Short mmCIF file of C-alpha atoms in Angstrom, two decimals:
data_model
loop_
_atom_site.label_atom_id
_atom_site.label_comp_id
_atom_site.label_asym_id
_atom_site.label_seq_id
_atom_site.Cartn_x
_atom_site.Cartn_y
_atom_site.Cartn_z
CA MET A 1023 0.00 0.00 0.00
CA VAL A 1024 2.78 2.43 0.85
CA ARG A 1025 4.56 1.65 -2.41
CA GLN A 1026 1.40 2.19 -4.46
CA ARG A 1027 0.76 5.54 -2.80
CA LEU A 1028 4.32 6.72 -3.49
CA ILE A 1029 4.06 5.72 -7.16
CA GLY A 1030 0.77 7.55 -7.49
CA GLU A 1031 2.24 10.67 -5.94
CA ARG A 1032 5.25 10.58 -8.23
CA LEU A 1033 3.13 10.10 -11.38
CA THR A 1034 0.66 12.87 -10.59
CA SER A 1035 3.19 15.48 -9.49
CA PRO A 1036 3.88 17.95 -12.32
CA PRO A 1037 7.49 18.25 -13.45
CA ALA A 1038 9.38 21.37 -12.47
CA ILE A 1039 9.25 23.25 -15.79
CA ARG A 1040 10.30 26.88 -15.95
CA THR A 1041 10.17 29.20 -18.94
CA VAL A 1042 12.88 31.82 -19.43
CA ARG A 1043 12.13 35.02 -21.38
CA PHE A 1044 14.41 37.32 -23.35
CA ARG A 1045 13.76 40.48 -25.32
CA TRP A 1046 15.89 42.38 -27.83
CA PRO A 1047 15.82 46.14 -28.48
CA SER A 1048 14.22 45.38 -31.86
CA GLY A 1049 11.17 44.05 -30.01
CA LEU A 1050 11.81 40.37 -30.76
CA ARG A 1051 10.82 38.17 -27.84
CA LEU A 1052 12.21 34.72 -27.07
CA VAL A 1053 10.68 32.23 -24.65
CA VAL A 1054 12.67 29.09 -23.86
CA THR A 1055 11.24 26.08 -22.05
CA PRO A 1056 13.94 23.58 -21.01
CA LEU A 1057 12.60 20.03 -20.94
CA ARG A 1058 14.27 16.90 -19.61
CA GLU A 1059 14.11 13.35 -20.93
CA THR A 1060 13.72 14.19 -24.60
CA ARG A 1061 16.08 14.48 -27.53
CA ALA A 1062 13.67 16.54 -29.65
CA VAL A 1063 13.31 20.30 -29.95
CA ALA A 1064 10.38 22.39 -31.17
CA VAL A 1065 10.80 25.88 -32.59
CA ARG A 1066 7.78 28.08 -33.22
CA LEU A 1067 7.69 31.65 -34.50
CA TYR A 1068 4.48 33.62 -33.96
CA LEU A 1069 3.87 36.81 -35.94
CA THR A 1070 1.08 39.27 -35.25
CA GLY A 1071 -0.96 39.97 -38.36
CA GLY A 1072 -2.91 37.28 -40.17
CA ALA A 1073 -6.18 37.80 -42.01
CA ARG A 1074 -7.11 40.81 -39.87
CA ALA A 1075 -4.17 42.72 -41.32
CA GLU A 1076 -5.42 42.63 -44.91
CA PRO A 1077 -7.47 45.05 -47.00
CA GLU A 1078 -10.57 43.49 -48.50
CA ASP A 1079 -9.24 43.56 -52.07
CA LEU A 1080 -6.16 41.59 -50.97
CA ALA A 1081 -7.90 39.06 -48.73
CA GLY A 1082 -5.65 36.03 -48.44
CA VAL A 1083 -2.31 37.83 -48.80
CA ALA A 1084 -1.10 36.74 -45.34
CA HIS A 1085 -1.92 33.13 -46.19
CA PHE A 1086 -0.22 33.53 -49.58
CA VAL A 1087 2.96 34.77 -47.87
CA GLU A 1088 2.88 31.79 -45.49
CA HIS A 1089 2.88 29.48 -48.51
CA ALA A 1090 5.26 31.37 -50.75
CA VAL A 1091 8.19 31.66 -48.32
CA PHE A 1092 8.66 27.88 -48.56
CA ARG A 1093 9.29 28.18 -52.31
CA GLY A 1094 12.87 29.20 -51.58
CA THR A 1095 15.03 31.59 -49.56
CA ALA A 1096 18.41 33.25 -49.98
CA ARG A 1097 20.33 30.34 -48.42
CA TRP A 1098 18.03 27.56 -49.66
CA PRO A 1099 16.88 28.82 -53.08
CA THR A 1100 14.26 26.15 -53.88
CA SER A 1101 11.50 24.38 -52.04
CA ARG A 1102 13.35 21.11 -52.64
CA GLU A 1103 16.52 22.42 -50.98
CA LEU A 1104 14.51 23.69 -48.01
CA SER A 1105 12.73 20.37 -47.60
CA VAL A 1106 15.98 18.39 -47.79
CA ALA A 1107 17.67 20.71 -45.29
CA ILE A 1108 14.90 20.10 -42.75
CA GLU A 1109 13.71 16.57 -43.40
CA GLY A 1110 17.14 15.25 -44.34
CA VAL A 1111 18.20 15.61 -40.69
CA GLY A 1112 14.97 14.20 -39.25
CA GLY A 1113 13.07 17.47 -38.94
CA ALA A 1114 9.58 18.51 -40.02
CA ALA A 1115 8.22 21.94 -40.89
CA ASP A 1116 4.74 23.42 -40.95
CA ALA A 1117 3.08 26.82 -41.02
CA PHE A 1118 -0.35 28.34 -40.56
CA THR A 1119 -2.29 31.58 -40.89
CA ASP A 1120 -5.07 32.51 -38.49
CA LYS A 1121 -7.35 35.50 -38.14
CA ASP A 1122 -4.85 37.52 -36.09
CA HIS A 1123 -1.46 35.86 -36.48
CA SER A 1124 0.75 33.64 -38.59
CA GLY A 1125 3.03 30.90 -37.36
CA PHE A 1126 5.98 28.81 -38.51
CA ILE A 1127 6.99 25.52 -36.90
CA ILE A 1128 10.09 23.33 -37.12
CA THR A 1129 10.54 20.23 -34.97
CA GLY A 1130 13.32 17.67 -34.95
CA PRO A 1131 16.44 16.41 -33.19
CA VAL A 1132 17.89 18.97 -30.81
CA ALA A 1133 21.34 18.41 -32.33
CA HIS A 1134 20.15 20.46 -35.32
CA LEU A 1135 18.73 23.43 -33.41
CA ASP A 1136 21.23 25.83 -35.03
CA LEU A 1137 20.08 24.76 -38.49
CA PHE A 1138 16.41 25.08 -37.58
CA LEU A 1139 16.93 28.62 -36.27
CA GLN A 1140 18.85 29.61 -39.40
CA ILE A 1141 16.07 28.27 -41.61
CA MET A 1142 13.41 30.02 -39.55
CA ALA A 1143 15.32 33.29 -39.82
CA ASP A 1144 15.67 32.91 -43.59
CA LEU A 1145 11.95 32.20 -44.03
CA VAL A 1146 10.92 35.49 -42.46
CA GLN A 1147 13.83 37.65 -43.63
CA ALA A 1148 14.92 36.44 -47.04
CA PRO A 1149 12.29 34.62 -49.11
CA ARG A 1150 13.12 34.79 -52.82
CA PHE A 1151 9.53 35.16 -54.09
CA ASP A 1152 10.62 34.02 -57.54
CA PRO A 1153 7.82 35.08 -59.96
CA ALA A 1154 7.53 31.63 -61.52
CA GLU A 1155 7.31 30.00 -58.09
CA ILE A 1156 4.66 32.50 -56.99
CA GLU A 1157 2.51 31.47 -59.95
CA ARG A 1158 2.91 27.82 -59.06
CA GLU A 1159 1.92 28.53 -55.46
CA ARG A 1160 -1.07 30.56 -56.65
CA GLY A 1161 -2.35 27.42 -58.33
CA VAL A 1162 -1.85 25.45 -55.12
CA ILE A 1163 -3.85 28.00 -53.12
CA LEU A 1164 -6.67 28.08 -55.66
CA GLU A 1165 -6.95 24.31 -55.30
CA GLU A 1166 -6.97 24.73 -51.53
CA LEU A 1167 -9.87 27.16 -51.85
CA ARG A 1168 -11.75 24.67 -54.01
CA SER A 1169 -11.30 22.05 -51.31
CA TYR A 1170 -12.78 24.43 -48.74
CA GLY A 1171 -15.80 24.89 -50.99
CA ASP A 1172 -16.30 21.12 -50.90
CA ASP A 1173 -15.93 20.97 -47.10
CA ALA A 1174 -19.42 21.59 -45.74
CA ASP A 1175 -18.28 22.08 -42.14
CA ASP A 1176 -15.60 24.62 -43.10
CA LEU A 1177 -18.13 26.41 -45.27
CA ALA A 1178 -20.67 26.49 -42.44
CA LYS A 1179 -18.07 27.95 -40.09
CA THR A 1180 -16.91 30.66 -42.52
CA THR A 1181 -20.54 31.52 -43.28
CA LEU A 1182 -21.24 31.82 -39.55
CA GLU A 1183 -18.33 34.24 -39.11
CA ASN A 1184 -19.60 36.29 -42.04
CA LEU A 1185 -23.06 36.35 -40.50
CA LEU A 1186 -21.63 37.92 -37.32
CA TRP A 1187 -19.06 40.25 -38.94
CA PRO A 1188 -20.19 40.79 -42.56
CA ASP A 1189 -17.98 43.79 -43.31
CA HIS A 1190 -14.87 42.91 -41.33
CA PRO A 1191 -11.86 40.62 -41.86
CA LEU A 1192 -13.04 38.38 -39.01
CA GLY A 1193 -15.95 37.47 -41.26
CA ARG A 1194 -13.83 36.44 -44.26
CA GLU A 1195 -12.22 33.21 -45.37
CA ILE A 1196 -8.58 33.30 -44.20
CA ALA A 1197 -7.27 32.10 -47.56
CA GLY A 1198 -9.21 34.79 -49.43
CA SER A 1199 -11.32 34.23 -52.53
CA PRO A 1200 -10.35 33.12 -56.06
CA GLU A 1201 -10.66 36.74 -57.19
CA THR A 1202 -8.40 38.22 -54.50
CA VAL A 1203 -5.84 35.40 -54.77
CA GLN A 1204 -5.64 36.01 -58.53
CA ALA A 1205 -5.04 39.73 -57.88
CA ILE A 1206 -2.13 39.30 -55.41
CA THR A 1207 1.28 40.21 -56.86
CA ARG A 1208 4.86 39.77 -55.74
CA GLU A 1209 4.86 43.42 -54.63
CA HIS A 1210 1.82 42.76 -52.43
CA LEU A 1211 3.62 39.86 -50.74
CA LEU A 1212 6.69 41.99 -50.08
CA ALA A 1213 4.60 44.89 -48.78
CA TYR A 1214 2.77 42.62 -46.35
CA MET A 1215 6.06 41.22 -45.08
CA ARG A 1216 7.60 44.66 -44.62
CA ALA A 1217 4.59 45.76 -42.56
CA TRP A 1218 3.93 42.66 -40.43
CA PHE A 1219 6.99 40.36 -40.47
CA VAL A 1220 8.86 42.57 -38.03
CA PRO A 1221 10.55 41.83 -34.69
CA ALA A 1222 8.12 44.09 -32.84
CA GLY A 1223 5.32 41.60 -33.52
CA ALA A 1224 7.31 38.39 -33.21
CA VAL A 1225 7.63 35.76 -30.50
CA LEU A 1226 10.09 32.89 -30.92
CA SER A 1227 9.39 29.89 -28.71
CA VAL A 1228 11.87 27.02 -28.20
CA ALA A 1229 11.17 23.92 -26.13
CA GLY A 1230 13.46 20.95 -25.60
CA PRO A 1231 16.62 19.81 -23.78
CA VAL A 1232 18.30 23.21 -24.13
CA VAL A 1233 20.07 25.81 -22.01
CA PRO A 1234 18.23 29.15 -22.28
CA VAL A 1235 21.28 31.42 -22.45
CA GLU A 1236 22.77 29.26 -25.20
CA VAL A 1237 19.53 29.49 -27.17
CA ARG A 1238 19.62 33.27 -26.74
CA GLU A 1239 23.12 33.38 -28.24
CA ARG A 1240 22.05 31.28 -31.21
CA VAL A 1241 18.95 33.37 -31.82
CA THR A 1242 21.03 36.55 -31.65
CA GLU A 1243 23.27 35.17 -34.38
CA ALA A 1244 20.51 33.80 -36.61
CA PHE A 1245 18.30 36.91 -36.45
CA ARG A 1246 21.04 39.56 -36.25
CA HIS A 1247 19.95 41.28 -39.49
CA TRP A 1248 16.22 41.31 -38.74
CA ASN A 1249 14.78 44.75 -38.26
CA GLY A 1250 11.60 46.67 -38.91
CA GLY A 1251 9.31 49.34 -37.59
CA ALA A 1252 6.31 49.39 -35.31
CA LEU A 1253 3.30 47.23 -36.06
CA PRO A 1254 0.49 48.88 -38.04
CA ALA A 1255 -2.96 49.09 -36.47
CA TRP A 1256 -5.75 46.84 -37.63
CA THR A 1257 -9.46 47.63 -37.83
CA PRO A 1258 -11.28 47.00 -34.53
CA ALA A 1259 -14.02 44.40 -34.62
CA PRO A 1260 -17.52 45.94 -34.70
CA PRO A 1261 -20.31 44.59 -32.50
CA PRO A 1262 -21.88 41.50 -34.11
CA THR A 1263 -25.07 42.02 -36.08
CA PRO A 1264 -28.23 41.47 -34.00
CA GLY A 1265 -29.67 37.98 -33.85
CA PRO A 1266 -31.36 35.65 -34.21
CA ALA A 1267 -30.12 35.11 -37.72
CA VAL A 1268 -30.03 32.13 -40.07
CA ARG A 1269 -28.20 31.60 -43.35
CA VAL A 1270 -28.61 28.48 -45.50
CA LEU A 1271 -26.34 27.43 -48.36
CA TYR A 1272 -28.11 24.77 -50.40
CA ARG A 1273 -25.92 21.85 -51.45
CA HIS A 1274 -26.69 18.37 -52.82
CA THR A 1275 -25.15 16.39 -49.94
CA GLU A 1276 -26.13 13.38 -47.87
CA GLN A 1277 -25.83 15.32 -44.62
CA ALA A 1278 -26.67 18.82 -43.58
CA ARG A 1279 -23.82 20.48 -41.67
CA LEU A 1280 -24.84 23.15 -39.20
CA ARG A 1281 -23.04 25.65 -37.01
CA LEU A 1282 -24.82 27.26 -34.08
CA GLY A 1283 -22.86 30.27 -32.89
CA PHE A 1284 -22.79 32.88 -30.14
CA PRO A 1285 -20.63 36.00 -29.78
CA VAL A 1286 -18.54 35.90 -26.61
CA ALA A 1287 -16.03 38.14 -24.85
CA SER A 1288 -12.48 38.76 -26.03
CA ARG A 1289 -9.57 36.76 -24.63
CA HIS A 1290 -8.66 39.69 -22.37
CA ALA A 1291 -12.02 39.72 -20.56
CA PRO A 1292 -12.35 37.97 -17.20
CA GLY A 1293 -13.93 34.55 -17.22
CA ARG A 1294 -11.82 32.96 -19.97
CA HIS A 1295 -11.53 29.65 -18.12
CA ALA A 1296 -15.21 29.59 -17.17
CA LEU A 1297 -16.03 30.01 -20.86
CA GLU A 1298 -13.78 27.04 -21.68
CA VAL A 1299 -15.64 24.97 -19.09
CA LEU A 1300 -19.00 26.02 -20.54
CA ALA A 1301 -17.95 25.18 -24.10
CA THR A 1302 -16.67 21.73 -23.09
CA LEU A 1303 -19.74 21.10 -20.94
CA LEU A 1304 -21.69 21.40 -24.20
CA ALA A 1305 -19.43 19.38 -26.52
CA GLY A 1306 -15.96 17.95 -26.85
CA ALA A 1307 -16.06 15.08 -24.36
CA ALA A 1308 -18.16 11.93 -24.14
CA ILE A 1309 -19.66 13.31 -20.92
CA SER A 1310 -20.66 16.61 -22.58
CA ARG A 1311 -24.35 17.45 -22.69
CA LEU A 1312 -24.86 17.55 -26.44
CA GLU A 1313 -22.83 14.38 -26.94
CA ARG A 1314 -25.18 12.59 -24.56
CA ARG A 1315 -28.39 14.14 -25.85
CA LEU A 1316 -27.85 14.16 -29.61
CA ARG A 1317 -25.80 10.98 -30.01
CA GLU A 1318 -26.41 8.71 -27.05
CA ASP A 1319 -30.06 9.49 -26.25
CA LEU A 1320 -31.56 10.52 -29.61
CA GLY A 1321 -29.17 8.85 -32.06
CA LEU A 1322 -29.33 11.86 -34.38
CA VAL A 1323 -25.65 12.59 -35.01
CA TYR A 1324 -22.31 10.84 -35.33
CA GLU A 1325 -20.35 13.63 -33.68
CA VAL A 1326 -20.81 17.05 -32.14
CA SER A 1327 -18.04 19.55 -31.43
CA ALA A 1328 -17.52 22.95 -29.85
CA THR A 1329 -15.08 25.60 -31.03
CA LEU A 1330 -14.08 28.58 -28.90
CA GLU A 1331 -12.21 31.41 -30.64
CA GLN A 1332 -11.24 34.55 -28.76
CA TYR A 1333 -9.45 37.52 -30.29
CA ASP A 1334 -8.19 40.86 -28.95
CA ASP A 1335 -11.62 42.48 -29.18
CA ALA A 1336 -14.17 39.78 -30.04
CA GLY A 1337 -14.97 36.10 -29.65
CA LEU A 1338 -17.14 33.30 -30.99
CA LEU A 1339 -18.39 30.05 -29.48
CA SER A 1340 -19.79 27.66 -32.08
CA LEU A 1341 -21.30 24.20 -32.00
CA ALA A 1342 -21.05 21.93 -35.05
CA VAL A 1343 -22.97 18.81 -36.04
CA GLY A 1344 -23.71 16.84 -39.16
CA VAL A 1345 -27.21 15.44 -39.41
CA ALA A 1346 -29.59 13.82 -41.91
CA PRO A 1347 -31.77 16.57 -43.47
CA GLY A 1348 -34.90 14.90 -42.12
CA SER A 1349 -33.53 15.15 -38.58
CA LEU A 1350 -32.26 18.73 -38.81
CA VAL A 1351 -35.17 20.36 -37.00
CA ALA A 1352 -35.11 17.74 -34.23
CA ALA A 1353 -31.38 18.26 -33.74
CA VAL A 1354 -31.64 22.06 -33.60
CA ARG A 1355 -34.58 21.86 -31.23
CA ALA A 1356 -32.72 19.49 -28.90
CA MET A 1357 -29.64 21.73 -28.91
CA LEU A 1358 -31.70 24.79 -28.05
CA GLN A 1359 -33.46 22.92 -25.24
CA GLU A 1360 -30.12 22.06 -23.66
CA LEU A 1361 -28.93 25.66 -23.97
CA ALA A 1362 -32.13 26.98 -22.42
CA ALA A 1363 -31.79 24.51 -19.53
CA LEU A 1364 -28.27 25.77 -18.78
CA ARG A 1365 -29.61 29.32 -18.46
CA GLU A 1366 -31.61 28.12 -15.45
CA GLU A 1367 -29.37 25.54 -13.80
CA VAL A 1368 -25.86 24.15 -14.17
CA PRO A 1369 -25.41 21.07 -11.97
CA ALA A 1370 -22.32 21.26 -9.80
CA GLU A 1371 -21.38 17.65 -10.54
CA GLU A 1372 -21.31 18.32 -14.30
CA VAL A 1373 -18.99 21.28 -13.79
CA ARG A 1374 -16.72 19.20 -11.57
CA GLN A 1375 -16.48 16.42 -14.16
CA ILE A 1376 -15.72 18.83 -17.01
CA VAL A 1377 -13.05 20.63 -14.96
CA GLU A 1378 -11.39 17.29 -14.21
CA TYR A 1379 -11.56 16.34 -17.88
CA LEU A 1380 -9.90 19.61 -18.96
CA CYS A 1381 -7.21 19.33 -16.28
CA GLY A 1382 -6.46 15.84 -17.51
CA ARG A 1383 -6.13 17.08 -21.10
CA TRP A 1384 -3.54 19.61 -19.96
CA LEU A 1385 -1.49 16.93 -18.24
CA CYS A 1386 -1.71 14.51 -21.17
CA ALA A 1387 -0.68 17.11 -23.75
CA GLU A 1388 2.79 17.81 -22.41
CA GLY A 1389 5.64 17.52 -24.94
CA THR A 1390 8.14 19.66 -26.85
CA ASP A 1391 5.80 21.13 -29.47
CA PHE A 1392 3.02 21.48 -26.91
CA TYR A 1393 5.23 23.71 -24.77
CA ALA A 1394 6.57 25.65 -27.74
CA ALA A 1395 2.99 26.35 -28.85
CA PHE A 1396 1.42 26.99 -25.46
CA VAL A 1397 4.18 29.18 -24.05
CA GLY A 1398 4.81 31.07 -27.30
CA ARG A 1399 1.17 31.87 -27.95
CA ASP A 1400 0.62 33.00 -24.35
CA GLU A 1401 3.61 35.33 -24.62
CA GLN A 1402 2.24 36.76 -27.85
CA VAL A 1403 -1.37 37.40 -26.82
CA PHE A 1404 -1.06 38.01 -23.07
CA GLY A 1405 2.49 39.33 -22.85
CA ARG A 1406 3.52 36.57 -20.46
CA PRO A 1407 3.68 32.78 -20.61
CA SER A 1408 1.51 30.74 -18.30
CA THR A 1409 2.26 27.28 -16.92
CA VAL A 1410 0.31 24.05 -16.94
CA ALA A 1411 -0.02 24.31 -13.15
CA GLN A 1412 -1.44 27.83 -13.44
CA GLU A 1413 -3.93 26.76 -16.12
CA ILE A 1414 -5.09 23.84 -13.98
CA ALA A 1415 -5.41 26.10 -10.94
CA ALA A 1416 -7.48 28.58 -12.96
CA LEU A 1417 -9.79 25.80 -14.17
CA ARG A 1418 -10.23 24.48 -10.62
CA ALA A 1419 -11.14 27.99 -9.48
CA VAL A 1420 -14.12 28.17 -11.86
CA THR A 1421 -17.40 28.19 -9.94
CA VAL A 1422 -20.82 26.85 -10.85
CA ALA A 1423 -22.22 30.37 -10.51
CA GLU A 1424 -19.75 31.70 -13.08
CA VAL A 1425 -20.70 29.04 -15.61
CA ARG A 1426 -24.42 29.55 -15.11
CA GLN A 1427 -24.07 33.33 -15.42
CA LEU A 1428 -22.16 32.92 -18.67
CA ALA A 1429 -24.83 30.58 -19.99
CA ALA A 1430 -27.58 33.03 -19.07
CA GLN A 1431 -25.76 35.89 -20.79
CA THR A 1432 -24.73 33.96 -23.89
CA PHE A 1433 -27.58 31.64 -24.84
CA ARG A 1434 -30.25 34.15 -25.76
CA PRO A 1435 -32.15 34.53 -29.04
CA GLU A 1436 -30.60 37.93 -29.77
CA HIS A 1437 -27.14 36.37 -29.53
CA THR A 1438 -27.89 33.24 -31.58
CA PHE A 1439 -26.74 32.62 -35.15
CA LEU A 1440 -27.20 29.49 -37.26
CA THR A 1441 -25.75 28.42 -40.59
CA VAL A 1442 -26.66 25.30 -42.56
CA VAL A 1443 -24.88 23.81 -45.57
CA GLY A 1444 -26.81 21.03 -47.27
CA PRO A 1445 -30.14 20.05 -48.84
CA TRP A 1446 -32.35 22.43 -46.85
CA ARG A 1447 -34.70 25.15 -48.07
CA ARG A 1448 -36.62 26.32 -44.98
CA PRO A 1449 -34.57 28.99 -43.18
CA ALA A 1450 -37.72 30.67 -41.81
CA LEU A 1451 -38.57 27.56 -39.77
CA LEU A 1452 -35.11 27.56 -38.20
CA ARG A 1453 -35.29 31.29 -37.50
CA GLN A 1454 -38.57 30.71 -35.68
CA LEU A 1455 -36.95 28.05 -33.48
CA LEU A 1456 -34.11 30.42 -32.56
CA ALA A 1457 -36.52 33.25 -31.70
CA GLN A 1458 -38.56 31.10 -29.32
CA TYR A 1459 -36.02 29.23 -27.18
#
């Protein structure tokens, strides 16, 4: 018995992990998370900007830049040479563009950290943007856009965002449209990089078996020529349009995909962890309410998910399901009934279970790229990195009253938006359901 208790204590005690921060006069920030018992390193570079930084006629330029830099840089002139340099030593690279930032990722053996930093520096400082390669990448992006048009869930989500913010970048497809992608030139790519790929908006995050001061020296060397001015301002998000609102995109599909959405507070507002608990209480775990009601009890759906997106000045909580067209009304009605019930009562035991589930996800996610992502993104959006222990403590501090108050404020007809992609032609019926719950 004593031995079992000691093993349990050792396994559940979090490791002593400490992040070290550095900042250069240029504004570049570095966060280093030393990790034991691994031979891998993760390097992530976060850049403020993204789709919010684009004019409407150049929608997709940030995403285009993210693609085009991998077509070749000053030191690795072709995409093939870049790929060999990374993958030929056991590494892997990726990149992404979001509404308010872009990111570049390289993971691999820690023995090649110097190389990974040099490649990262070249990607953001010295892409070649060869005109022929830009045209090839334009074709790739146009195919990507076509794939989004065939993805009913992605289309429902983008349509939901447009329903809330119709005249703002938050309401646009991140990759742009075929028309705007066709209009983007090499000069547009360079102009975007000059404005937004600057140290003042950059956070470099490194996690692995490293010594922070040594990483600082290597970063200083790799990024020694990187400079730039202050970040431009982007357009503040307007208040969402009044609800309830419904938009249907008719498609000949077997399923109807729907997104039920609600505007929520920005990531800087209090109650961020309570909102995470509320979202997961609805969907995301087998014990979540909509998972039990829609799948287990009614057998209407295969899966249900919740997505919580919070920006500097706005936020969106959305629920997604795929359902047979004949069951669409029953599914929407059941979802609204669960939301209305949460306005009145949130059982303490449900909150406790969801908090434990989320705490467990934090503990199970630990690894090199997890820390590079978590610490780097926190530094970028909050100006300071958090820790797993702090996140767990914040989740455990969430009260039932907080969750119920959030539900009462959020799940109201005037804050409810619904999009449907599939074989459905009766938006008025859905609008009536939203107005009455």
